[in-house]
Short mmCIF file of C-alpha atoms and ligand atoms in Angstrom, two decimals:
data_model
loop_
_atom_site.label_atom_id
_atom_site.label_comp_id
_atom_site.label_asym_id
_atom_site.label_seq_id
_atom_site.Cartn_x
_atom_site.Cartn_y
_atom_site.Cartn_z
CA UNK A 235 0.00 0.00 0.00
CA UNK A 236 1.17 3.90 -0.72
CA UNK A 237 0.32 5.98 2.00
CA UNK A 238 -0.86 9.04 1.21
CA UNK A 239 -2.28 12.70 3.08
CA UNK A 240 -4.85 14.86 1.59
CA UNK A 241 -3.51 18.37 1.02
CA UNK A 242 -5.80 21.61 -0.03
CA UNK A 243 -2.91 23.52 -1.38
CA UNK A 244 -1.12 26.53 -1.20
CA UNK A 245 -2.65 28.94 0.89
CA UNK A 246 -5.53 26.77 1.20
CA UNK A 247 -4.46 24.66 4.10
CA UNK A 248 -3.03 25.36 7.67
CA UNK A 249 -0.48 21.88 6.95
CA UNK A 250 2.47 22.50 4.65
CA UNK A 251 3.87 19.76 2.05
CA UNK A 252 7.08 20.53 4.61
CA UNK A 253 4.43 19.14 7.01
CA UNK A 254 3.42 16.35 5.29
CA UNK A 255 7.26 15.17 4.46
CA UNK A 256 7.72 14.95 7.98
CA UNK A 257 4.87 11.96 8.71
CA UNK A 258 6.90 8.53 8.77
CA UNK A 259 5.57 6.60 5.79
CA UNK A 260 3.61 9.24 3.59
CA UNK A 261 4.77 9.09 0.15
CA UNK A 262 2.18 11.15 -1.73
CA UNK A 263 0.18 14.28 -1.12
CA UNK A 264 -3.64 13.86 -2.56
CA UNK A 265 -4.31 16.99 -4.24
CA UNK A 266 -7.05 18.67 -6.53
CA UNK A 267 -7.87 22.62 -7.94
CA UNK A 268 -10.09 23.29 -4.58
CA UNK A 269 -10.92 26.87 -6.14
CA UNK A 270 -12.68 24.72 -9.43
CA UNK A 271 -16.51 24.32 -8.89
CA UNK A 272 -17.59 21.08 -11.26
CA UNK A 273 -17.86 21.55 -14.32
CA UNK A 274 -14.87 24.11 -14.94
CA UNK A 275 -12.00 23.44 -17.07
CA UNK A 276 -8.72 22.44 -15.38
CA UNK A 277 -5.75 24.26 -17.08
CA UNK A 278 -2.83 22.36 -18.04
CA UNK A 279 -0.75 25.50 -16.32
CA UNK A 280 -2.66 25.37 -12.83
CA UNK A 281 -2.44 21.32 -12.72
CA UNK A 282 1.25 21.55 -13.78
CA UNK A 283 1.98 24.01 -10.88
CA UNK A 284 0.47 21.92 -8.05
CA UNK A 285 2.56 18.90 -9.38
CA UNK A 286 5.70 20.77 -9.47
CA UNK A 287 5.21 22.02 -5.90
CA UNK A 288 4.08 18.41 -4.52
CA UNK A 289 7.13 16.85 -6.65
CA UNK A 290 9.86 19.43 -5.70
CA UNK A 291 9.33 18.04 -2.21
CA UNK A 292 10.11 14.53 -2.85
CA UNK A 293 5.89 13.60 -2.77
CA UNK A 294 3.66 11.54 -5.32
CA UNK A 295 1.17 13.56 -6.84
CA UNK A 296 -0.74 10.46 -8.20
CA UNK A 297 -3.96 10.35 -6.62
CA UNK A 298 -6.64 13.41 -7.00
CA UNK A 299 -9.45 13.79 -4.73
CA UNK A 300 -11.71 15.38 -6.27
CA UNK A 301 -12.48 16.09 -9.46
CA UNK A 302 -16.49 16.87 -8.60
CA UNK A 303 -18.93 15.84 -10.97
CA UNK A 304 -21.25 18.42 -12.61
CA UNK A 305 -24.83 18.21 -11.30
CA UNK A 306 -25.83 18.63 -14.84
CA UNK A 307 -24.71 14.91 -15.39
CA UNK A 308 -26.04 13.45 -11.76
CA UNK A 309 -29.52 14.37 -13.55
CA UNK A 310 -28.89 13.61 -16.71
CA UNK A 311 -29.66 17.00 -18.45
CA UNK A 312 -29.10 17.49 -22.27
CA UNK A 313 -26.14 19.90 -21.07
CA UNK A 314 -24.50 16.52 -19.76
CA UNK A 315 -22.23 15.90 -22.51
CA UNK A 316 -20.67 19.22 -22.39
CA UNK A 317 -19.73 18.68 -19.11
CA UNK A 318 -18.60 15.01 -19.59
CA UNK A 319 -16.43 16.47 -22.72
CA UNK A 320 -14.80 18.79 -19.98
CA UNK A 321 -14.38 15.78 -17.56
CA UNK A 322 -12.93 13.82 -20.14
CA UNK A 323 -10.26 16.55 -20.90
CA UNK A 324 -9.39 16.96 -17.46
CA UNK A 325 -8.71 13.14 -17.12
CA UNK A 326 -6.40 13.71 -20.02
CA UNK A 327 -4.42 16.40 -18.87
CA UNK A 328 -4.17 15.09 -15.21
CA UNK A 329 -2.66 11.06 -16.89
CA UNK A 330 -0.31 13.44 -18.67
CA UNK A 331 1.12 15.26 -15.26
CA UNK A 332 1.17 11.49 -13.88
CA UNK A 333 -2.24 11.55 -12.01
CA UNK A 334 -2.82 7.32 -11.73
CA UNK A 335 -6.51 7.62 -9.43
CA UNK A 336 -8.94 10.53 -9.35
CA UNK A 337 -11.45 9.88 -6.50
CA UNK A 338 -14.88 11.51 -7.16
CA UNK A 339 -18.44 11.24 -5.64
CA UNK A 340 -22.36 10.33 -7.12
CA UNK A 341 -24.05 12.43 -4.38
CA UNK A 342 -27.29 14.79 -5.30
CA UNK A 343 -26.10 18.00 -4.44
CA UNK A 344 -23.97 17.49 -1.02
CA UNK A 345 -20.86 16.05 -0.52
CA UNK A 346 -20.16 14.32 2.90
CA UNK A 347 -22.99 15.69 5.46
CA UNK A 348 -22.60 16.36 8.93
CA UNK A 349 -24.94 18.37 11.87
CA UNK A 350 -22.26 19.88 14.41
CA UNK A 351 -18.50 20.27 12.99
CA UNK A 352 -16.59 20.31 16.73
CA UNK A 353 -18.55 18.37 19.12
CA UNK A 354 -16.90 17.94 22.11
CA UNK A 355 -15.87 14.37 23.19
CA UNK A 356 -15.02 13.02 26.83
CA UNK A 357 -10.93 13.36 26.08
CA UNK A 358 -11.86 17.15 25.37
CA UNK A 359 -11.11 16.72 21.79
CA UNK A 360 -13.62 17.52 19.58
CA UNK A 361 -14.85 16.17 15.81
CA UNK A 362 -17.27 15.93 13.44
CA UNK A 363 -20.89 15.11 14.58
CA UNK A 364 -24.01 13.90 13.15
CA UNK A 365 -27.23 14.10 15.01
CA UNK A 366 -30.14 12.13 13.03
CA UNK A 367 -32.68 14.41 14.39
CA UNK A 368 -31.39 17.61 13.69
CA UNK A 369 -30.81 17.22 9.95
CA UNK A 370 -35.13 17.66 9.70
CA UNK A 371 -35.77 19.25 6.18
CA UNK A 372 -33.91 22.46 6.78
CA UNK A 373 -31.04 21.88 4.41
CA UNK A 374 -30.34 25.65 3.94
CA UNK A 375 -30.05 25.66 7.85
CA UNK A 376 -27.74 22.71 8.33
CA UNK A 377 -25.78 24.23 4.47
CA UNK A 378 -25.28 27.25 6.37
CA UNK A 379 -24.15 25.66 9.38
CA UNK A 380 -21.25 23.98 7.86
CA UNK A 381 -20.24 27.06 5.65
CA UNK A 382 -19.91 28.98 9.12
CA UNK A 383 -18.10 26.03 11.24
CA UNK A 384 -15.51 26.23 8.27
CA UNK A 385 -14.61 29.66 8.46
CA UNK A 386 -12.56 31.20 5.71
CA UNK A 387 -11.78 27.19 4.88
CA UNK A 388 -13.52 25.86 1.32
CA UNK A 389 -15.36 23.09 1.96
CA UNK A 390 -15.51 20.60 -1.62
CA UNK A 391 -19.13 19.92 -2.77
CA UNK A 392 -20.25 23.06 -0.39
CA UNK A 393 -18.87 25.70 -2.85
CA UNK A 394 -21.14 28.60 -1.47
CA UNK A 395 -21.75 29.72 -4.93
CA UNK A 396 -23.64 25.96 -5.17
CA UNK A 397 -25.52 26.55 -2.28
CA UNK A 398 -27.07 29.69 -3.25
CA UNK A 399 -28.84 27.81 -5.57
CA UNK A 400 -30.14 25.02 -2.98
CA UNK A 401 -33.62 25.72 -4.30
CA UNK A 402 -33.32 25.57 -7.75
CA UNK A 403 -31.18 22.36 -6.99
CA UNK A 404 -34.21 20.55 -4.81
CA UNK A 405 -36.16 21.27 -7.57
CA UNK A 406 -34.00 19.60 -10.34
CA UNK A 407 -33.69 16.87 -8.26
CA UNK A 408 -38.03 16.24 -7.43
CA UNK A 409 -38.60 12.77 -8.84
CA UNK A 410 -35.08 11.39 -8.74
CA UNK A 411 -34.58 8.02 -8.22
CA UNK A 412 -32.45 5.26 -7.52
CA UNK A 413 -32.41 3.82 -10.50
CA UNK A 414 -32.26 7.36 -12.39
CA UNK A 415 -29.60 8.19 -10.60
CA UNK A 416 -27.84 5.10 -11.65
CA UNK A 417 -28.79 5.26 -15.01
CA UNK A 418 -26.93 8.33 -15.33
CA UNK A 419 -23.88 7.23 -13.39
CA UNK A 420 -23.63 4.45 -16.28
CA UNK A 421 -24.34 6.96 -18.79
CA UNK A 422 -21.18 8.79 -17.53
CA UNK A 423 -18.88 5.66 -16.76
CA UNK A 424 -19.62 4.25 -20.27
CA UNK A 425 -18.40 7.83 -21.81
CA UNK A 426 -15.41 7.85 -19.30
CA UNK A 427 -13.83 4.55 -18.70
CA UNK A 428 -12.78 4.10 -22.26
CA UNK A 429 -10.69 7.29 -21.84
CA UNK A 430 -9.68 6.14 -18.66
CA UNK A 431 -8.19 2.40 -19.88
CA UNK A 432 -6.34 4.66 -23.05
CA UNK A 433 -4.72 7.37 -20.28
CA UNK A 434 -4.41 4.86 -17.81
CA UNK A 435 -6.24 6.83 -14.83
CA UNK A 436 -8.23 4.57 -12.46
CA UNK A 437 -11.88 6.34 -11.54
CA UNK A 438 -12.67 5.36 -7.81
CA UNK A 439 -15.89 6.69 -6.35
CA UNK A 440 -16.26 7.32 -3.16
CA UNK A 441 -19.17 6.15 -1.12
CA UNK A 442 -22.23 8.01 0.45
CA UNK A 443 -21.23 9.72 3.49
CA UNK A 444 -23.62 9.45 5.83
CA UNK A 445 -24.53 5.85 3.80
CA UNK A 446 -27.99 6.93 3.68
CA UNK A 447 -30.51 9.41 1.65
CA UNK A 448 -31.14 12.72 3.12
CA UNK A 449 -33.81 15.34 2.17
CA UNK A 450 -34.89 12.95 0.30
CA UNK A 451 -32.12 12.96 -2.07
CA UNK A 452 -31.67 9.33 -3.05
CA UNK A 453 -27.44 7.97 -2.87
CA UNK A 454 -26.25 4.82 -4.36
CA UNK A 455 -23.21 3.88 -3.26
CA UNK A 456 -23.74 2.55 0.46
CA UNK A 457 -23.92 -1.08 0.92
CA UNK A 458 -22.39 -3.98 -0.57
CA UNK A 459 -25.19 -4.33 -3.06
CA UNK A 460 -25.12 -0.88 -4.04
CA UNK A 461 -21.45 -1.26 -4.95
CA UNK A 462 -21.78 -4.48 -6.69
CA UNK A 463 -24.83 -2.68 -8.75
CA UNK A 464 -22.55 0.06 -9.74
CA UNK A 465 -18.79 -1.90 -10.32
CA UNK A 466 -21.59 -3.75 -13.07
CA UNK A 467 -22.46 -0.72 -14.36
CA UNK A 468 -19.02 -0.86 -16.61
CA UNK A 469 -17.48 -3.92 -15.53
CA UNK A 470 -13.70 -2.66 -15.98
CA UNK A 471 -11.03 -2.14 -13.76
CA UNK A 472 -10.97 1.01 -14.14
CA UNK A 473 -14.54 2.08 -12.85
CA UNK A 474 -13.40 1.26 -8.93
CA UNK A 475 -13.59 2.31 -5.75
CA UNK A 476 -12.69 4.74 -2.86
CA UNK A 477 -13.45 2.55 -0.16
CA UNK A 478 -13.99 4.69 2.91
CA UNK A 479 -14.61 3.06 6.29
CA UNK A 480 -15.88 5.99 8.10
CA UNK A 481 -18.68 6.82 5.15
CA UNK A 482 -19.72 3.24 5.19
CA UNK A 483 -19.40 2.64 9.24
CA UNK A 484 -22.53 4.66 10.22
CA UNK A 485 -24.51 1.80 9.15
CA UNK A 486 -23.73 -1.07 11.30
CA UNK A 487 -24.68 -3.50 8.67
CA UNK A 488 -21.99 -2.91 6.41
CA UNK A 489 -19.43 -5.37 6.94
CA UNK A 490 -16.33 -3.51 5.74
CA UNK A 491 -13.68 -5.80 6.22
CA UNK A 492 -16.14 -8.22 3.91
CA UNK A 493 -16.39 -5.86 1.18
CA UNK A 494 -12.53 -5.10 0.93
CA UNK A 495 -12.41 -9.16 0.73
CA UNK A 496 -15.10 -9.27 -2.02
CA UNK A 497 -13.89 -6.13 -3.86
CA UNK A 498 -10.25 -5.63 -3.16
CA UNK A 499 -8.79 -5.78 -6.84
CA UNK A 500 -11.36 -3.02 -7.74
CA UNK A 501 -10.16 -0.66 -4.92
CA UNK A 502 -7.67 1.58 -6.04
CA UNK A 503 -8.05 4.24 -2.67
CA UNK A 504 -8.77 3.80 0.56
CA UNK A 505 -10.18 5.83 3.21
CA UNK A 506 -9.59 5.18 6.46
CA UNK A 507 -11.18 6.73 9.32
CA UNK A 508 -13.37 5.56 12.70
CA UNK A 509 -17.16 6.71 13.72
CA UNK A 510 -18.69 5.93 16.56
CA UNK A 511 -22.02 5.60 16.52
CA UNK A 512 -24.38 5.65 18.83
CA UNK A 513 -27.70 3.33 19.62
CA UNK A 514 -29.62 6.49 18.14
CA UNK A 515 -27.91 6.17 14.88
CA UNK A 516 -26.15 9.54 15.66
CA UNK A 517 -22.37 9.18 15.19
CA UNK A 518 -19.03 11.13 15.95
CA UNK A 519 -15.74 10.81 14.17
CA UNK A 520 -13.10 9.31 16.56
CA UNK A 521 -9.64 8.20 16.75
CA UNK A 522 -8.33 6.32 13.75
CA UNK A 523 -8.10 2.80 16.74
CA UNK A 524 -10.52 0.80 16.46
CA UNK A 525 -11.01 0.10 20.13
CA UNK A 526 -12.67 4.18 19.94
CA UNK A 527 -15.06 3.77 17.77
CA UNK A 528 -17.32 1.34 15.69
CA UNK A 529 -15.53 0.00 12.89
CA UNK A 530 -12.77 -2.64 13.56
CA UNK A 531 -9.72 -0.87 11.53
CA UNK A 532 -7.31 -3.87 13.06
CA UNK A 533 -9.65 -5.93 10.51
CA UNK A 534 -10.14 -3.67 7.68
CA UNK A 535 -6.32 -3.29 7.59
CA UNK A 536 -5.83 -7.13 7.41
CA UNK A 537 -8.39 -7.46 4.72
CA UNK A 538 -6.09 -5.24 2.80
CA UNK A 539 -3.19 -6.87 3.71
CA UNK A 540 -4.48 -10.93 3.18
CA UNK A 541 -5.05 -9.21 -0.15
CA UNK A 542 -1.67 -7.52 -1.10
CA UNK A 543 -3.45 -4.29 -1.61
CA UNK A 544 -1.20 -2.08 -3.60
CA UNK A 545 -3.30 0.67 -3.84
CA UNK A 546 -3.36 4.10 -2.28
CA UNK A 547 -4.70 4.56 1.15
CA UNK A 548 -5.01 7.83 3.76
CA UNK A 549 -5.82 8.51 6.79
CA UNK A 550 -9.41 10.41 6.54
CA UNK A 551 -11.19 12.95 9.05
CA UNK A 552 -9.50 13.23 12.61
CA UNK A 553 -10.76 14.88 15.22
CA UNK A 554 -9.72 18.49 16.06
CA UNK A 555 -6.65 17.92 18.73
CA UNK A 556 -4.57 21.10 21.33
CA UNK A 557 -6.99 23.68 19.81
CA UNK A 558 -6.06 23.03 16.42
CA UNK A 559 -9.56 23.70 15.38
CA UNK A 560 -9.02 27.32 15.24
CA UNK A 561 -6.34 27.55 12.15
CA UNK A 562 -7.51 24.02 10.63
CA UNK A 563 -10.67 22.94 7.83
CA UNK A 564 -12.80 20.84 9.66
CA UNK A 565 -12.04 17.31 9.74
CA UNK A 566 -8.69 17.91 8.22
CA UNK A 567 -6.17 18.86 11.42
CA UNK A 568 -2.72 17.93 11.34
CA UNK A 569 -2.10 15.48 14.80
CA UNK A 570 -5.06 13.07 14.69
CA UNK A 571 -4.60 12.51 11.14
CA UNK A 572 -0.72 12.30 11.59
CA UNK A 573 -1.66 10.35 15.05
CA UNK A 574 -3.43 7.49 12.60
CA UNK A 575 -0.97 7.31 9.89
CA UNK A 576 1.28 5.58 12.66
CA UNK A 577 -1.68 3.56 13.74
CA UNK A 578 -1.88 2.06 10.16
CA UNK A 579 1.63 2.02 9.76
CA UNK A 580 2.56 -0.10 12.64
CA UNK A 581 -1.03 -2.48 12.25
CA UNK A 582 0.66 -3.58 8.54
CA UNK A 583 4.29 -3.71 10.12
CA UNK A 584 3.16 -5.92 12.47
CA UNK A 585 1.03 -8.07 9.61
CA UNK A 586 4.11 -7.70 7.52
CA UNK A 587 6.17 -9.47 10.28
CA UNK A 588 3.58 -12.28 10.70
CA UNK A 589 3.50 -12.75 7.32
CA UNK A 590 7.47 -12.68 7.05
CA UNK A 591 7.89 -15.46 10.26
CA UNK A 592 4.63 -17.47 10.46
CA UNK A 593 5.95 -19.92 12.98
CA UNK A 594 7.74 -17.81 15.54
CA UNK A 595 5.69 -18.59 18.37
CA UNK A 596 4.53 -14.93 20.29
CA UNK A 597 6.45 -15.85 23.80
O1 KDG B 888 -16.70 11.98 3.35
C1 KDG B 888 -15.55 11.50 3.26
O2 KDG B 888 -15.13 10.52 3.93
C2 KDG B 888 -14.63 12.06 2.28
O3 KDG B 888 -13.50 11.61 2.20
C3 KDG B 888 -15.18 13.08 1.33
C4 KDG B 888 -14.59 12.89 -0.02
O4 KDG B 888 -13.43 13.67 -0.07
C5 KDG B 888 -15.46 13.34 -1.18
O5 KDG B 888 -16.77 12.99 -0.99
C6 KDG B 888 -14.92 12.70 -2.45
O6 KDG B 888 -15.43 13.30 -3.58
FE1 FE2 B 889 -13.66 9.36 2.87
#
């Protein structure tokens, strides 16, 4: 596995690429043009200059996360091949500055959702909290909430210029579907994935986070069946998978570890992050251990490992550590991120030495 730490760029994040060096075992920094709503055309100048700046420090600039997808195409407008043309020039340009994954996301008009950004947990820390009951039907109030937890920090898939439009959205989206909603997500792969097996640039979508609809927006990429449905949408290896265990862990019947085993050779990213959810269904982000939250990360990490995953994999959302959460995007502080990169690294060392002397007997 290659790990990896997501980066928003210069001027754009509190952590430096100096920063990032520093973490024992990160070998790439996962990057994208945060200032690009979907839609917009990536420049072969601004894509070059991130590279440079992630390669003059000795980091892989290989994996993108994201490159959003234009609503235009979630609903299947007549405008969507426009926008697909534009995707499939950006997938171009990145294969040519050595991009190998670009992670992307299916969800109606919200990225990753979330009711309280720093809610306070025994230790003092504070994360990332969801609270079933508050999210109601008041999407403009929960929308706003989030822009104002994050500050002067963007927040991908909240671009405030989208949510001005919030109504207009809703109303594209009355009717949608399931099963619309995949039918254009095939519509899409099958214009794509060609492009992507010429270039060489693995597509891996990442799941529903929370795994669930909301506002009655319907998601599709939340269970095991829901990911079977949609790696048969195109069956190529190049229409895979973000795999992330804290988007999928909210809902306690997703067996993670299970779906790595099933679907490992069409994971080409991996998330990793812990939630902790509560007999409510509420949940908090926790420590990347498993023993602090509700999703066994000793056993998602051996799934990957039984299976020689070579893929990319980062730690995900930590919680907010020392006050950090004043200078830092929400989700995205330095220590409990940095704090579960070791985690992970010394979980695989550990399977790497079992693997390496099966029969020496632990005195
Ligand atoms: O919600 C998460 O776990 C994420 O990692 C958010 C992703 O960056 C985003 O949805 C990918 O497009
Ligand atoms: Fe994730």
């Amino acid at each position: 596995m290659q790990m990896t730490w997501r980066w928003y760029g210069e001027g754009n994040d509190s952590i430096t690429l100096d920063h990032i060096r520093q973490i024992p075992g990160v070998t790439g920094a996962v990057w994208s043009l945060h200032d690009k709503v979907a839609g917009e055309v990536w420049e072969t100048e601004r894509i070059q200059e991130v590279v440079s700046q992630i390669t003059s420090k000795g980091l892989s600039p290989a994996v993108v996360e994201s490159v959003n997808v234009h609503d235009d195409i979630k609903l299947g407008l007549p405008s969507r091949d426009k926008y697909i043309d534009i995707y499939i020039d950006t997938i171009k340009k990145l294969s040519k500055a050595g991009v190998k994954v670009i992670c992307y996301n299916f969800m109606p008009i919200f990225d990753w959702t979330r009711t309280e950004l720093y809610k306070e947990l025994p230790d003092g820390s504070n994360a990332l909290f969801y609270e079933k009951n508050a999210i109601q039907n008041d999407p403009k109030k929960m929308a706003q909430k989030i822009l104002d937890g994050a500050g002067e920090f963007t927040m991908p898939g909240w671009e405030p210029e989208r949510m001005a439009k919030l109504d207009d959205l809703f109303k594209a989206y009355e009717g949608m579907t399931e099963d619309i909603l995949f039918d254009n997500l095939k519509y899409f792969l099958e214009r794509i994935i060609p492009v992507c097996e010429e270039y060489d640039v693995k597509m891996a979508i990442h799941p529903d986070d929370p795994p669930w609809p909301i506002f009655g927006l319907p998601r599709i990429v939340r269970s095991r069946e829901h990911i079977k449905r949609f790696l048969e949408l195109v069956d190529s290896p190049y229409n895979g998978l973000t795999l992330c265990t804290g988007s999928l862990g909210p809902n306690l019947e997703n067996d993670i570890p299970g779906i790595i085993r099933e679907f490992h050779d069409r994971i080409h990213f991996a998330h990793i992050r812990n939630v902790k959810v509560y007999k409510n269904g509420d949940f908090i982000e926790v420590s990347h251990r498993g023993k602090d939250g509700s999703v066994d990360i000793y056993e998602v990490l051996k799934a990957y490992h039984d299976n020689d995953f070579e893929g990319y994999i980062r730690p995900d959302h930590g919680r907010h550590l020392w006050g950090e959460e004043k200078d830092c995007r929400p989700g995205y502080g330095l220590y409990d991120r940095a704090l579960g990169v070791m985690y992970m690294l010394g979980v695989w060392d550990s399977l790497d030495k079992r693997k390496e002397e099966p029969d020496v007997k632990v005195k």
